[in-house]
Structures are given as C-alpha cells and as structure tokens.
Amino acid sequence: MSYEFIIEDTLPATAVYPYKIQNSAAPETFFMSEDFVSAMMSILQIMDKLDTDDILDDHCFNKIWLRSELTPARAEEIYLYLENPQSIDLIPSKEEIDAFHQAQRDEDKLLAKESPKEGMIPVHKFATNDGWLVTVKECGWIAEIFSPELVGENQFVVSQIADLCKVSYETLEAMLVEWGKFNLFASKHGGYRVN
C-alpha cells in the first residue's frame, strides 16, 4: 500500500514547489510507500510529536451517517443527484439534502480534528489513508522535525530506523528532508489530505 499526501488548497499554475516533485502530472502530491510512512511515524513518535492516546472509535464515521438518518444507498443517491440531477429517479427532499450536507460537514470536522495535546499529531492521521486533513499547524510541527538540520543532527536515529525499515540510510534521509520541505509548503497552503 502507498500513501498520497495532497495539498488541500488549489494552487496556481505558477506555483513553485520547494520539494522534489515525484510525478509531474501531480506536483501537489507527495507519494510515500508504507515503509517510509512507518519510518516517518517512528521518528515522530521518538520526537514526542505523535499522539497515540487519542484513538478514535472504530465506528466514528458510521455514527456520523447514522445521525443523518440516511441509509448508505440513499446517501449515495443524494451524492449522485448533487453531482448530476438527471442521474437518479427519486429526487431527494430538501431535508434529505440538508441531512447529507450536515453529515459531510461533520465528517470533514472529524477528518481535520487535531490532538488535544499541544504540538502533537493524532496517530490515526497516518495510520490509514482515509482522507484525513493534516492541518496547517500540524504541517508546521512536522516541517520542524524533518528540517535538513534536524534530520542531519539525528543521523543515529535515522540510520537505526532505516535498518528497521530495510531501506538505505541515504534514501531515507533524502525522503525525510523532502517530506519536511513538503510539509513546510503545505503549512502555507491549507495542509494536506492523506489518501
């Protein structure tokens, strides 16, 4: 499995990206393998920036949609209707559309929720690629941890994690520095989604 981290803001065509672009068709996206995500999370945890106590309920998304009183099938029909009104036969009521929009807002709020612990990022934001929003503030903290200076100063830690993740030290060091640059850029452009 791999992860895509996609800048939240719409960027102008003239945007200058300070990190190494991995795919010219998607310069606003940073790609990372599961091994590199594990390494990055390990370093965040060692640096006491990963909140592993703030665990979400397994059914947190289900609860949001249950409150809307829309069945999954009806929620999908409303979504399709909003995308293309001719796509379904049974036109949703205003109440159904309002309930759908409220559930979307509640879901977006959950996806962006920060840790109650100052300076920490909830572990769930990197544990799955479900569209979590890493906020501007969180991006700033991550950028600090993965600045070229701090990555260089922590050569021993990075080399140990490289061994654990079965990647070369040089490859991991380069990835982490680019990750820091990406996060610094994202901290000025609305954060990013984890997909």
Tab-separated table of C-alpha atoms in Angstrom:
chain	number	residue	atom	x	y	z
A	1	MET	CA	0.000	0.000	0.000
A	2	SER	CA	1.205	3.505	-0.666
A	3	TYR	CA	0.081	6.883	0.535
A	4	GLU	CA	-0.630	10.089	-1.334
A	5	PHE	CA	-0.445	13.390	0.531
A	6	ILE	CA	-2.328	16.023	-1.476
A	7	ILE	CA	-2.083	19.762	-0.789
A	8	GLU	CA	-5.516	20.999	0.330
A	9	ASP	CA	-5.553	24.418	-1.374
A	10	THR	CA	-5.943	24.784	-5.118
A	11	LEU	CA	-2.554	26.003	-6.288
A	12	PRO	CA	-1.951	28.401	-9.164
A	13	ALA	CA	-0.292	27.081	-12.317
A	14	THR	CA	2.676	29.304	-11.479
A	15	ALA	CA	3.271	27.661	-8.075
A	16	VAL	CA	6.901	26.946	-7.254
A	17	TYR	CA	7.342	23.677	-5.367
A	18	PRO	CA	10.290	23.646	-2.942
A	19	TYR	CA	10.397	19.845	-2.735
A	20	LYS	CA	11.380	17.237	-5.309
A	21	ILE	CA	8.316	16.575	-7.480
A	22	GLN	CA	7.692	12.844	-7.757
A	23	ASN	CA	5.066	12.993	-10.518
A	24	SER	CA	4.938	15.939	-12.922
A	25	ALA	CA	1.223	15.286	-13.549
A	26	ALA	CA	0.517	15.805	-9.825
A	27	PRO	CA	3.133	18.212	-8.417
A	28	GLU	CA	0.897	18.991	-5.404
A	29	THR	CA	1.054	15.337	-4.317
A	30	PHE	CA	3.778	13.708	-2.245
A	31	PHE	CA	3.922	9.930	-2.574
A	32	MET	CA	5.271	7.649	0.132
A	33	SER	CA	5.421	3.871	0.495
A	34	GLU	CA	4.093	2.192	3.613
A	35	ASP	CA	7.696	1.522	4.727
A	36	PHE	CA	8.553	5.212	4.543
A	37	VAL	CA	5.313	6.146	6.338
A	38	SER	CA	6.275	3.719	9.125
A	39	ALA	CA	9.735	5.278	9.345
A	40	MET	CA	8.280	8.795	9.414
A	41	MET	CA	5.782	7.834	12.118
A	42	SER	CA	8.543	6.202	14.176
A	43	ILE	CA	10.550	9.405	14.104
A	44	LEU	CA	7.503	11.497	15.022
A	45	GLN	CA	6.897	9.166	17.964
A	46	ILE	CA	10.539	9.303	19.096
A	47	MET	CA	10.403	13.111	18.894
A	48	ASP	CA	7.200	13.058	21.008
A	49	LYS	CA	5.056	14.562	18.246
A	50	LEU	CA	2.710	11.620	17.640
A	51	ASP	CA	-0.342	11.368	19.892
A	52	THR	CA	-1.001	7.651	20.305
A	53	ASP	CA	-3.533	8.181	23.117
A	54	ASP	CA	-6.210	9.929	21.047
A	55	ILE	CA	-7.740	6.807	19.491
A	56	LEU	CA	-10.943	7.146	17.501
A	57	ASP	CA	-13.893	4.837	17.872
A	58	ASP	CA	-13.965	2.178	15.128
A	59	HIS	CA	-17.440	3.362	14.181
A	60	CYS	CA	-16.848	7.139	14.220
A	61	PHE	CA	-17.807	7.614	10.560
A	62	ASN	CA	-20.792	5.279	10.816
A	63	LYS	CA	-22.117	7.293	13.761
A	64	ILE	CA	-22.000	10.497	11.719
A	65	TRP	CA	-24.007	8.978	8.886
A	66	LEU	CA	-26.427	7.227	11.246
A	67	ARG	CA	-27.294	10.618	12.771
A	68	SER	CA	-28.230	11.801	9.286
A	69	GLU	CA	-30.885	9.052	9.176
A	70	LEU	CA	-29.879	8.311	5.577
A	71	THR	CA	-29.213	4.741	4.526
A	72	PRO	CA	-25.877	4.246	2.733
A	73	ALA	CA	-27.771	3.636	-0.514
A	74	ARG	CA	-29.808	6.834	-0.110
A	75	ALA	CA	-26.716	8.865	0.802
A	76	GLU	CA	-25.078	7.624	-2.400
A	77	GLU	CA	-28.189	8.538	-4.424
A	78	ILE	CA	-28.151	12.053	-2.964
A	79	TYR	CA	-24.452	12.380	-3.760
A	80	LEU	CA	-25.121	11.311	-7.348
A	81	TYR	CA	-28.110	13.659	-7.561
A	82	LEU	CA	-25.994	16.599	-6.395
A	83	GLU	CA	-23.335	15.721	-8.982
A	84	ASN	CA	-25.856	15.190	-11.797
A	85	PRO	CA	-29.585	15.808	-11.103
A	86	GLN	CA	-30.650	13.579	-14.007
A	87	SER	CA	-28.754	10.563	-12.605
A	88	ILE	CA	-31.477	9.259	-10.269
A	89	ASP	CA	-35.228	8.768	-10.453
A	90	LEU	CA	-36.274	9.590	-6.887
A	91	ILE	CA	-35.441	13.256	-6.268
A	92	PRO	CA	-34.276	13.828	-2.678
A	93	SER	CA	-36.212	16.177	-0.425
A	94	LYS	CA	-34.688	19.381	0.935
A	95	GLU	CA	-34.482	17.697	4.363
A	96	GLU	CA	-32.523	14.773	2.913
A	97	ILE	CA	-30.130	17.114	1.116
A	98	ASP	CA	-29.670	19.170	4.302
A	99	ALA	CA	-29.008	15.983	6.319
A	100	PHE	CA	-26.492	14.861	3.692
A	101	HIS	CA	-24.634	18.203	3.796
A	102	GLN	CA	-24.615	18.171	7.610
A	103	ALA	CA	-23.134	14.674	7.636
A	104	GLN	CA	-20.448	15.812	5.170
A	105	ARG	CA	-19.600	18.799	7.409
A	106	ASP	CA	-19.433	16.536	10.467
A	107	GLU	CA	-17.196	14.098	8.606
A	108	ASP	CA	-14.891	16.922	7.431
A	109	LYS	CA	-14.669	18.190	11.021
A	110	LEU	CA	-13.668	14.715	12.218
A	111	LEU	CA	-11.099	14.336	9.421
A	112	ALA	CA	-9.457	17.633	10.454
A	113	LYS	CA	-9.654	17.169	14.241
A	114	GLU	CA	-6.375	18.000	15.956
A	115	SER	CA	-4.971	16.314	19.034
A	116	PRO	CA	-5.964	17.797	22.392
A	117	LYS	CA	-2.241	17.636	23.228
A	118	GLU	CA	-0.476	20.788	22.059
A	119	GLY	CA	2.254	20.154	19.492
A	120	MET	CA	1.162	16.617	18.661
A	121	ILE	CA	-0.404	14.950	15.633
A	122	PRO	CA	-3.053	12.219	16.121
A	123	VAL	CA	-1.634	8.837	15.095
A	124	HIS	CA	-4.784	7.981	13.127
A	125	LYS	CA	-3.999	10.666	10.540
A	126	PHE	CA	-1.154	8.492	9.238
A	127	ALA	CA	-2.478	5.062	10.247
A	128	THR	CA	-4.972	4.973	7.362
A	129	ASN	CA	-5.299	6.810	4.087
A	130	ASP	CA	-8.949	7.785	4.543
A	131	GLY	CA	-8.721	11.448	3.587
A	132	TRP	CA	-7.525	12.833	6.934
A	133	LEU	CA	-6.635	16.506	6.862
A	134	VAL	CA	-3.222	17.286	8.307
A	135	THR	CA	-3.781	20.896	9.328
A	136	VAL	CA	-1.581	23.905	8.695
A	137	LYS	CA	-0.461	23.873	12.330
A	138	GLU	CA	0.377	20.154	12.222
A	139	CYS	CA	2.302	20.629	8.966
A	140	GLY	CA	4.424	23.274	10.675
A	141	TRP	CA	5.329	20.892	13.502
A	142	ILE	CA	6.192	18.118	11.043
A	143	ALA	CA	8.293	20.504	8.935
A	144	GLU	CA	10.340	21.411	12.021
A	145	ILE	CA	11.052	17.751	12.847
A	146	PHE	CA	12.102	16.957	9.279
A	147	SER	CA	14.150	20.075	8.568
A	148	PRO	CA	17.502	19.266	6.931
A	149	GLU	CA	19.282	20.407	10.095
A	150	LEU	CA	17.316	18.165	12.484
A	151	VAL	CA	17.436	15.161	10.159
A	152	GLY	CA	21.223	15.625	9.893
A	153	GLU	CA	21.626	16.027	13.662
A	154	ASN	CA	19.711	12.784	14.264
A	155	GLN	CA	21.793	10.600	11.963
A	156	PHE	CA	21.949	7.743	14.507
A	157	VAL	CA	18.162	7.601	14.934
A	158	VAL	CA	17.546	7.828	11.187
A	159	SER	CA	20.105	5.075	10.493
A	160	GLN	CA	18.512	2.774	13.091
A	161	ILE	CA	15.055	3.331	11.637
A	162	ALA	CA	16.431	2.797	8.116
A	163	ASP	CA	17.735	-0.619	9.250
A	164	LEU	CA	14.358	-1.490	10.797
A	165	CYS	CA	12.508	-0.466	7.637
A	166	LYS	CA	15.050	-2.188	5.368
A	167	VAL	CA	15.888	0.918	3.358
A	168	SER	CA	19.240	2.592	2.926
A	169	TYR	CA	20.127	5.425	5.269
A	170	GLU	CA	20.794	7.775	2.334
A	171	THR	CA	17.427	7.019	0.737
A	172	LEU	CA	15.539	7.525	3.997
A	173	GLU	CA	17.437	10.715	4.859
A	174	ALA	CA	16.673	12.203	1.429
A	175	MET	CA	12.992	11.216	1.686
A	176	LEU	CA	12.652	12.737	5.168
A	177	VAL	CA	14.227	16.033	4.100
A	178	GLU	CA	11.869	16.245	1.100
A	179	TRP	CA	8.987	15.355	3.441
A	180	GLY	CA	9.956	18.289	5.646
A	181	LYS	CA	10.009	20.625	2.640
A	182	PHE	CA	6.602	19.334	1.523
A	183	ASN	CA	5.152	19.941	4.994
A	184	LEU	CA	6.589	23.455	5.147
A	185	PHE	CA	4.970	24.199	1.774
A	186	ALA	CA	1.687	22.601	2.910
A	187	SER	CA	1.734	24.741	6.068
A	188	LYS	CA	1.275	27.747	3.775
A	189	HIS	CA	-1.334	26.107	1.537
A	190	GLY	CA	-4.108	24.700	3.731
A	191	GLY	CA	-2.406	21.500	4.893
A	192	TYR	CA	-2.922	18.240	3.025
A	193	ARG	CA	-5.161	15.200	2.716
A	194	VAL	CA	-3.895	11.688	3.431
A	195	ASN	CA	-5.126	9.348	0.692
